[in-house]
PDB file of C-alpha atoms in Angstrom:
ATOM      1  CA  VAL M 179      71.942 -36.736  27.495  1.00 79.00           C
ATOM      2  CA  MET M 180      68.484 -35.829  26.515  1.00 89.00           C
ATOM      3  CA  ARG M 181      67.409 -34.287  23.334  1.00 93.00           C
ATOM      4  CA  LYS M 182      65.276 -31.482  23.070  1.00 96.00           C
ATOM      5  CA  LEU M 183      63.665 -30.073  19.971  1.00 97.00           C
ATOM      6  CA  PRO M 184      60.562 -28.044  18.925  1.00 97.00           C
ATOM      7  CA  ILE M 185      57.596 -30.072  17.525  1.00 97.00           C
ATOM      8  CA  TRP M 186      54.853 -29.233  15.190  1.00 98.00           C
ATOM      9  CA  SER M 187      51.154 -29.413  15.208  1.00 97.00           C
ATOM     10  CA  PRO M 188      48.517 -28.225  12.547  1.00 96.00           C
ATOM     11  CA  SER M 189      46.249 -26.572  15.310  1.00 96.00           C
ATOM     12  CA  THR M 190      49.190 -24.789  17.416  1.00 95.00           C
ATOM     13  CA  GLY M 191      52.409 -24.787  15.497  1.00 97.00           C
ATOM     14  CA  TRP M 192      55.747 -25.108  16.991  1.00 97.00           C
ATOM     15  CA  THR M 193      56.232 -25.479  20.583  1.00 97.00           C
ATOM     16  CA  THR M 194      59.548 -24.539  22.625  1.00 97.00           C
ATOM     17  CA  PRO M 195      62.021 -27.358  22.487  1.00 97.00           C
ATOM     18  CA  VAL M 196      60.993 -30.397  24.558  1.00 97.00           C
ATOM     19  CA  THR M 197      62.300 -33.628  25.322  1.00 97.00           C
ATOM     20  CA  THR M 198      61.483 -36.040  22.101  1.00 97.00           C
ATOM     21  CA  ARG M 199      62.971 -39.177  20.501  1.00 97.00           C
ATOM     22  CA  SER M 200      60.819 -38.516  17.434  1.00 97.00           C
ATOM     23  CA  ILE M 201      62.059 -39.509  14.135  1.00 98.00           C
ATOM     24  CA  ALA M 202      59.836 -36.928  12.375  1.00 98.00           C
ATOM     25  CA  TRP M 203      60.999 -33.759  14.460  1.00 98.00           C
ATOM     26  CA  ALA M 204      64.704 -35.116  14.228  1.00 98.00           C
ATOM     27  CA  MET M 205      64.137 -34.609  10.405  1.00 98.00           C
ATOM     28  CA  ALA M 206      62.500 -31.304  10.751  1.00 98.00           C
ATOM     29  CA  ASP M 207      65.723 -30.037  12.742  1.00 97.00           C
ATOM     30  CA  VAL M 208      67.878 -30.998  10.259  1.00 97.00           C
ATOM     31  CA  LEU M 209      66.094 -29.267   7.481  1.00 98.00           C
ATOM     32  CA  ARG M 210      65.230 -25.858   9.658  1.00 97.00           C
ATOM     33  CA  SER M 211      68.302 -25.693  11.878  1.00 96.00           C
ATOM     34  CA  ASP M 212      71.298 -23.275  10.994  1.00 95.00           C
ATOM     35  CA  TYR M 213      73.463 -26.251  11.304  1.00 93.00           C
ATOM     36  CA  GLY M 214      71.196 -28.103   8.437  1.00 95.00           C
ATOM     37  CA  ALA M 215      69.475 -27.101   5.240  1.00 96.00           C
ATOM     38  CA  LYS M 216      67.873 -23.610   6.777  1.00 97.00           C
ATOM     39  CA  LEU M 217      64.981 -23.994   4.946  1.00 97.00           C
ATOM     40  CA  ALA M 218      61.661 -22.346   5.684  1.00 97.00           C
ATOM     41  CA  ASP M 219      58.591 -24.303   6.716  1.00 97.00           C
ATOM     42  CA  GLU M 220      57.094 -23.564   3.563  1.00 97.00           C
ATOM     43  CA  ARG M 221      59.597 -25.988   2.088  1.00 97.00           C
ATOM     44  CA  ILE M 222      58.969 -28.748   4.331  1.00 98.00           C
ATOM     45  CA  ASP M 223      55.784 -31.082   4.292  1.00 98.00           C
ATOM     46  CA  LEU M 224      55.028 -30.474   8.095  1.00 98.00           C
ATOM     47  CA  GLN M 225      51.562 -32.090   7.708  1.00 98.00           C
ATOM     48  CA  ALA M 226      53.271 -35.405   6.339  1.00 97.00           C
ATOM     49  CA  LEU M 227      55.820 -35.384   9.137  1.00 98.00           C
ATOM     50  CA  TYR M 228      53.162 -34.895  11.595  1.00 98.00           C
ATOM     51  CA  ASP M 229      50.755 -37.686  10.224  1.00 98.00           C
ATOM     52  CA  LEU M 230      54.065 -39.879  10.218  1.00 98.00           C
ATOM     53  CA  ASP M 231      55.051 -39.021  13.612  1.00 98.00           C
ATOM     54  CA  MET M 232      51.593 -40.285  15.284  1.00 97.00           C
ATOM     55  CA  LEU M 233      51.887 -43.583  13.239  1.00 97.00           C
ATOM     56  CA  TRP M 234      56.001 -43.955  14.570  1.00 98.00           C
ATOM     57  CA  ALA M 235      55.056 -42.986  18.246  1.00 97.00           C
ATOM     58  CA  ASN M 236      52.215 -46.059  18.123  1.00 97.00           C
ATOM     59  CA  ARG M 237      54.689 -48.430  16.890  1.00 96.00           C
ATOM     60  CA  TYR M 238      57.603 -47.106  19.410  1.00 96.00           C
ATOM     61  CA  ASP M 239      59.897 -46.519  16.556  1.00 97.00           C
ATOM     62  CA  THR M 240      62.426 -43.702  17.556  1.00 97.00           C
ATOM     63  CA  PHE M 241      65.759 -42.206  16.612  1.00 97.00           C
ATOM     64  CA  ASP M 242      68.583 -41.873  18.890  1.00 96.00           C
ATOM     65  CA  ALA M 243      71.700 -41.043  17.833  1.00 94.00           C
ATOM     66  CA  VAL M 244      74.771 -38.201  17.896  1.00 92.00           C
ATOM     67  CA  PHE M 245      76.066 -37.123  14.621  1.00 92.00           C
ATOM     68  CA  ASP M 246      79.585 -36.840  15.914  1.00 90.00           C
ATOM     69  CA  GLN M 247      81.030 -36.242  12.248  1.00 91.00           C
ATOM     70  CA  LYS M 248      80.274 -34.023   9.331  1.00 92.00           C
ATOM     71  CA  LEU M 249      77.962 -35.257   6.614  1.00 93.00           C
ATOM     72  CA  THR M 250      75.376 -33.819   4.053  1.00 96.00           C
ATOM     73  CA  VAL M 251      71.920 -32.974   4.995  1.00 97.00           C
ATOM     74  CA  TRP M 252      70.478 -35.397   2.606  1.00 97.00           C
ATOM     75  CA  GLU M 253      72.504 -38.254   4.033  1.00 97.00           C
ATOM     76  CA  ALA M 254      71.512 -37.191   7.724  1.00 97.00           C
ATOM     77  CA  LEU M 255      67.965 -37.249   6.412  1.00 97.00           C
ATOM     78  CA  ASN M 256      68.443 -40.575   5.036  1.00 97.00           C
ATOM     79  CA  ARG M 257      69.951 -42.054   8.176  1.00 97.00           C
ATOM     80  CA  ILE M 258      67.190 -40.584  10.256  1.00 98.00           C
ATOM     81  CA  ALA M 259      64.201 -41.846   8.020  1.00 98.00           C
ATOM     82  CA  ARG M 260      65.564 -45.309   7.747  1.00 97.00           C
ATOM     83  CA  CYS M 261      64.616 -46.029  11.316  1.00 97.00           C
ATOM     84  CA  GLY M 262      60.850 -45.255  10.455  1.00 97.00           C
ATOM     85  CA  ARG M 263      61.163 -47.298   6.953  1.00 97.00           C
ATOM     86  CA  ALA M 264      60.814 -44.069   5.158  1.00 98.00           C
ATOM     87  CA  VAL M 265      62.605 -42.004   2.764  1.00 97.00           C
ATOM     88  CA  PRO M 266      62.912 -38.279   1.903  1.00 98.00           C
ATOM     89  CA  PHE M 267      62.270 -36.655  -1.585  1.00 97.00           C
ATOM     90  CA  LEU M 268      62.219 -33.469  -3.354  1.00 96.00           C
ATOM     91  CA  GLN M 269      59.144 -32.578  -5.239  1.00 94.00           C
ATOM     92  CA  GLY M 270      58.211 -29.322  -6.464  1.00 91.00           C
ATOM     93  CA  GLY M 271      60.959 -27.533  -4.108  1.00 94.00           C
ATOM     94  CA  ILE M 272      59.255 -29.122  -1.101  1.00 97.00           C
ATOM     95  CA  VAL M 273      61.052 -31.784   1.088  1.00 98.00           C
ATOM     96  CA  ARG M 274      58.383 -34.714   1.286  1.00 97.00           C
ATOM     97  CA  VAL M 275      58.880 -38.068   3.486  1.00 98.00           C
ATOM     98  CA  VAL M 276      56.991 -41.373   2.538  1.00 97.00           C
ATOM     99  CA  ARG M 277      56.981 -44.401   4.663  1.00 97.00           C
ATOM    100  CA  ASP M 278      56.918 -47.875   2.603  1.00 97.00           C
ATOM    101  CA  GLU M 279      53.667 -49.294   3.821  1.00 95.00           C
ATOM    102  CA  ALA M 280      50.812 -51.342   2.377  1.00 93.00           C
ATOM    103  CA  LYS M 281      48.243 -49.100   0.533  1.00 94.00           C
ATOM    104  CA  THR M 282      44.735 -50.013  -0.576  1.00 94.00           C
ATOM    105  CA  LEU M 283      43.469 -47.313  -2.760  1.00 95.00           C
ATOM    106  CA  PRO M 284      44.943 -46.609  -6.538  1.00 96.00           C
ATOM    107  CA  VAL M 285      45.821 -42.809  -7.579  1.00 96.00           C
ATOM    108  CA  ALA M 286      46.395 -43.592 -10.900  1.00 95.00           C
ATOM    109  CA  LEU M 287      45.098 -46.571 -13.414  1.00 93.00           C
ATOM    110  CA  PHE M 288      47.264 -47.299 -16.364  1.00 95.00           C
ATOM    111  CA  SER M 289      46.688 -49.918 -19.456  1.00 93.00           C
ATOM    112  CA  PRO M 290      47.524 -50.022 -23.119  1.00 90.00           C
ATOM    113  CA  ARG M 291      45.502 -46.901 -23.646  1.00 89.00           C
ATOM    114  CA  ASN M 292      47.809 -44.559 -21.624  1.00 91.00           C
ATOM    115  CA  ILE M 293      51.125 -46.778 -21.558  1.00 95.00           C
ATOM    116  CA  VAL M 294      53.481 -45.542 -24.575  1.00 96.00           C
ATOM    117  CA  LYS M 295      53.545 -48.419 -27.157  1.00 94.00           C
ATOM    118  CA  ASN M 296      56.303 -51.024 -26.524  1.00 94.00           C
ATOM    119  CA  SER M 297      57.559 -49.537 -23.598  1.00 96.00           C
ATOM    120  CA  PHE M 298      56.189 -51.900 -21.049  1.00 96.00           C
ATOM    121  CA  SER M 299      58.729 -54.297 -19.563  1.00 96.00           C
ATOM    122  CA  ILE M 300      58.945 -56.790 -16.729  1.00 96.00           C
ATOM    123  CA  GLU M 301      62.026 -57.764 -14.858  1.00 95.00           C
ATOM    124  CA  TYR M 302      62.317 -60.813 -12.874  1.00 93.00           C
ATOM    125  CA  VAL M 303      65.056 -60.965 -10.282  1.00 91.00           C
ATOM    126  CA  MET M 304      65.785 -64.745  -9.762  1.00 88.00           C
ATOM    127  CA  PRO M 305      67.663 -65.660  -6.332  1.00 80.00           C
ATOM    128  CA  GLY M 306      70.827 -66.968  -6.474  1.00 73.00           C
ATOM    129  CA  GLU M 307      73.378 -68.797  -4.418  1.00 66.00           C
ATOM    130  CA  ASP M 308      74.612 -65.423  -2.869  1.00 67.00           C
ATOM    131  CA  THR M 309      71.248 -64.237  -2.199  1.00 74.00           C
ATOM    132  CA  ALA M 310      70.530 -63.283   1.316  1.00 80.00           C
ATOM    133  CA  ASP M 311      67.927 -65.284   3.428  1.00 81.00           C
ATOM    134  CA  ALA M 312      67.902 -63.427   6.290  1.00 91.00           C
ATOM    135  CA  VAL M 313      69.165 -59.995   7.964  1.00 93.00           C
ATOM    136  CA  THR M 314      71.623 -59.176  10.769  1.00 95.00           C
ATOM    137  CA  VAL M 315      70.567 -56.090  12.232  1.00 96.00           C
ATOM    138  CA  GLU M 316      73.440 -53.905  13.910  1.00 97.00           C
ATOM    139  CA  TYR M 317      71.928 -51.378  16.395  1.00 97.00           C
ATOM    140  CA  PHE M 318      73.074 -49.687  19.697  1.00 96.00           C
ATOM    141  CA  ASN M 319      71.549 -51.504  22.779  1.00 96.00           C
ATOM    142  CA  ASP M 320      69.688 -49.243  25.244  1.00 93.00           C
ATOM    143  CA  LYS M 321      70.225 -52.120  28.075  1.00 93.00           C
ATOM    144  CA  THR M 322      73.775 -52.690  27.990  1.00 93.00           C
ATOM    145  CA  TRP M 323      74.661 -49.427  26.267  1.00 92.00           C
ATOM    146  CA  LYS M 324      77.015 -51.135  23.735  1.00 96.00           C
ATOM    147  CA  PRO M 325      76.463 -52.084  19.903  1.00 96.00           C
ATOM    148  CA  ASP M 326      74.550 -54.964  19.330  1.00 97.00           C
ATOM    149  CA  GLU M 327      73.093 -57.299  16.368  1.00 96.00           C
ATOM    150  CA  ILE M 328      69.930 -59.352  16.018  1.00 96.00           C
ATOM    151  CA  THR M 329      69.269 -61.559  13.065  1.00 95.00           C
ATOM    152  CA  ALA M 330      66.028 -61.556  11.555  1.00 94.00           C
ATOM    153  CA  ALA M 331      64.835 -64.378   9.186  1.00 92.00           C
ATOM    154  CA  LEU M 332      61.413 -65.243   7.578  1.00 90.00           C
ATOM    155  CA  ALA M 333      59.488 -68.645   7.920  1.00 88.00           C
ATOM    156  CA  GLY M 334      61.320 -71.166   6.073  1.00 85.00           C
ATOM    157  CA  SER M 335      64.766 -69.387   5.980  1.00 85.00           C
ATOM    158  CA  THR M 336      67.694 -71.262   7.109  1.00 81.00           C
ATOM    159  CA  ALA M 337      69.416 -67.803   8.104  1.00 81.00           C
ATOM    160  CA  SER M 338      72.414 -69.164   6.694  1.00 82.00           C
ATOM    161  CA  GLN M 339      73.488 -66.463   4.655  1.00 83.00           C
ATOM    162  CA  PRO M 340      72.441 -63.177   6.386  1.00 91.00           C
ATOM    163  CA  ALA M 341      73.022 -59.706   5.089  1.00 91.00           C
ATOM    164  CA  LYS M 342      74.395 -57.169   7.660  1.00 93.00           C
ATOM    165  CA  VAL M 343      72.930 -53.915   7.855  1.00 94.00           C
ATOM    166  CA  ALA M 344      73.729 -50.990  10.301  1.00 95.00           C
ATOM    167  CA  LEU M 345      70.284 -49.340  11.634  1.00 96.00           C
ATOM    168  CA  TYR M 346      71.875 -45.908  12.848  1.00 96.00           C
ATOM    169  CA  GLY M 347      69.867 -44.220  15.308  1.00 96.00           C
ATOM    170  CA  CYS M 348      67.984 -47.751  16.319  1.00 97.00           C
ATOM    171  CA  THR M 349      68.393 -48.498  20.399  1.00 96.00           C
ATOM    172  CA  ASN M 350      65.444 -50.804  20.778  1.00 96.00           C
ATOM    173  CA  LYS M 351      65.935 -54.931  20.414  1.00 96.00           C
ATOM    174  CA  ALA M 352      62.259 -55.240  19.230  1.00 96.00           C
ATOM    175  CA  HIS M 353      62.490 -52.154  16.672  1.00 97.00           C
ATOM    176  CA  ALA M 354      65.801 -53.341  14.958  1.00 97.00           C
ATOM    177  CA  LEU M 355      64.030 -57.200  14.709  1.00 96.00           C
ATOM    178  CA  ARG M 356      60.839 -55.364  13.018  1.00 96.00           C
ATOM    179  CA  GLU M 357      63.008 -53.539  10.523  1.00 96.00           C
ATOM    180  CA  GLY M 358      65.288 -56.602  10.070  1.00 95.00           C
ATOM    181  CA  LYS M 359      62.067 -58.985   8.902  1.00 94.00           C
ATOM    182  CA  TYR M 360      60.954 -55.794   6.563  1.00 95.00           C
ATOM    183  CA  MET M 361      64.307 -56.044   4.847  1.00 93.00           C
ATOM    184  CA  ALA M 362      64.286 -59.654   4.693  1.00 92.00           C
ATOM    185  CA  ALA M 363      60.629 -59.726   3.429  1.00 92.00           C
ATOM    186  CA  ALA M 364      61.432 -56.995   0.859  1.00 92.00           C
ATOM    187  CA  ASN M 365      64.546 -59.310  -0.324  1.00 90.00           C
ATOM    188  CA  ARG M 366      62.283 -62.251  -0.862  1.00 89.00           C
ATOM    189  CA  TYR M 367      58.849 -60.628  -2.228  1.00 91.00           C
ATOM    190  CA  ARG M 368      60.142 -57.570  -4.245  1.00 91.00           C
ATOM    191  CA  ARG M 369      61.650 -59.709  -7.239  1.00 92.00           C
ATOM    192  CA  ARG M 370      59.244 -58.434  -9.967  1.00 93.00           C
ATOM    193  CA  LEU M 371      60.332 -55.059 -11.666  1.00 94.00           C
ATOM    194  CA  ILE M 372      57.668 -53.266 -13.966  1.00 95.00           C
ATOM    195  CA  ALA M 373      58.582 -50.426 -16.089  1.00 96.00           C
ATOM    196  CA  PHE M 374      56.718 -48.308 -18.536  1.00 97.00           C
ATOM    197  CA  ARG M 375      56.361 -44.989 -20.154  1.00 97.00           C
ATOM    198  CA  THR M 376      53.288 -42.614 -20.116  1.00 97.00           C
ATOM    199  CA  GLU M 377      52.285 -39.114 -20.982  1.00 96.00           C
ATOM    200  CA  LEU M 378      50.661 -36.575 -18.540  1.00 94.00           C
ATOM    201  CA  GLU M 379      49.036 -39.222 -16.557  1.00 93.00           C
ATOM    202  CA  GLY M 380      52.587 -39.813 -15.309  1.00 94.00           C
ATOM    203  CA  LEU M 381      52.270 -36.570 -13.145  1.00 93.00           C
ATOM    204  CA  ILE M 382      49.181 -38.218 -11.090  1.00 94.00           C
ATOM    205  CA  PRO M 383      51.197 -40.282  -8.798  1.00 95.00           C
ATOM    206  CA  THR M 384      53.938 -39.520  -6.567  1.00 94.00           C
ATOM    207  CA  TYR M 385      56.712 -41.311  -4.979  1.00 94.00           C
ATOM    208  CA  GLY M 386      55.562 -44.329  -3.027  1.00 94.00           C
ATOM    209  CA  ASP M 387      51.699 -44.005  -4.270  1.00 96.00           C
ATOM    210  CA  LEU M 388      49.826 -47.230  -5.198  1.00 96.00           C
ATOM    211  CA  ILE M 389      48.796 -47.512  -9.129  1.00 96.00           C
ATOM    212  CA  SER M 390      46.870 -50.074 -10.642  1.00 94.00           C
ATOM    213  CA  ILE M 391      48.036 -51.498 -14.174  1.00 94.00           C
ATOM    214  CA  SER M 392      46.229 -53.606 -16.729  1.00 93.00           C
ATOM    215  CA  HIS M 393      48.043 -55.221 -19.419  1.00 92.00           C
ATOM    216  CA  ASP M 394      47.489 -57.753 -22.040  1.00 88.00           C
ATOM    217  CA  MET M 395      51.226 -58.924 -22.322  1.00 88.00           C
ATOM    218  CA  PRO M 396      51.300 -60.539 -18.720  1.00 90.00           C
ATOM    219  CA  ARG M 397      47.273 -61.161 -18.942  1.00 89.00           C
ATOM    220  CA  TRP M 398      46.529 -58.683 -15.885  1.00 90.00           C
ATOM    221  CA  GLY M 399      42.978 -57.729 -15.570  1.00 88.00           C
ATOM    222  CA  GLU M 400      40.889 -56.619 -18.547  1.00 85.00           C
ATOM    223  CA  ALA M 401      40.724 -53.355 -19.717  1.00 83.00           C
ATOM    224  CA  GLY M 402      39.283 -50.989 -22.671  1.00 81.00           C
ATOM    225  CA  GLU M 403      38.057 -47.386 -23.343  1.00 83.00           C
ATOM    226  CA  ILE M 404      34.693 -45.677 -23.819  1.00 87.00           C
ATOM    227  CA  ILE M 405      33.890 -45.122 -27.609  1.00 90.00           C
ATOM    228  CA  ALA M 406      30.522 -43.765 -27.466  1.00 94.00           C
ATOM    229  CA  TYR M 407      28.146 -42.026 -24.974  1.00 95.00           C
ATOM    230  CA  ASP M 408      24.517 -41.811 -25.535  1.00 94.00           C
ATOM    231  CA  HIS M 409      22.860 -40.884 -22.219  1.00 94.00           C
ATOM    232  CA  PRO M 410      22.122 -42.929 -20.110  1.00 94.00           C
ATOM    233  CA  ALA M 411      24.213 -45.708 -22.037  1.00 94.00           C
ATOM    234  CA  LEU M 412      28.107 -46.258 -22.386  1.00 92.00           C
ATOM    235  CA  THR M 413      29.374 -48.304 -25.300  1.00 94.00           C
ATOM    236  CA  LEU M 414      32.466 -50.018 -24.483  1.00 89.00           C
ATOM    237  CA  SER M 415      35.545 -51.450 -26.653  1.00 86.00           C
TER     238      SER M 415
END
């Protein structure tokens, strides 16, 4: 069986259906088709899908699966996006997709000047006896055409308590191992949860953006404000 879907380019628009294993255009098909969400192109962030498709193609991340049971559009989108370490979200009536990846340029800066007083908190999630130290990824092996699994563990892990995760649409062992290591790393290192309230500045970042925080409670960085300006000198607090 060979999947054929139209693919989009910012220069030429949509093509006729072509053979593709792309994560991005499988998501676009769910959003545009009569058996999906039936959305117009204006309601889909096609440029983001195009950019992600370039990245996924270079990494050999693909989505190969058959939807043989009825499920919601949103659940189908999440299953497809998970193969690319991404999530869909709705913003301003447009469906967008963001991939979890390292970023270097903060889009917004937050300090006691624009954080609502007494709203800043840090929660530390401590590992316990039941904390998974590895991840066993269940996938469909394209060599044997049978369900298979592989356990991914980080350096120093005994892999004695692996968590089981089914990666729907993944058919490649190397792809499954990459995603398993990512999940294991997220479980090990993402244990500090920061929350705060702000005002209009909260509209600057979007889901998945990198922000910078300076606060005197955990003593992160040093922040202040401009209190006077007499060209060419700034007076700081």
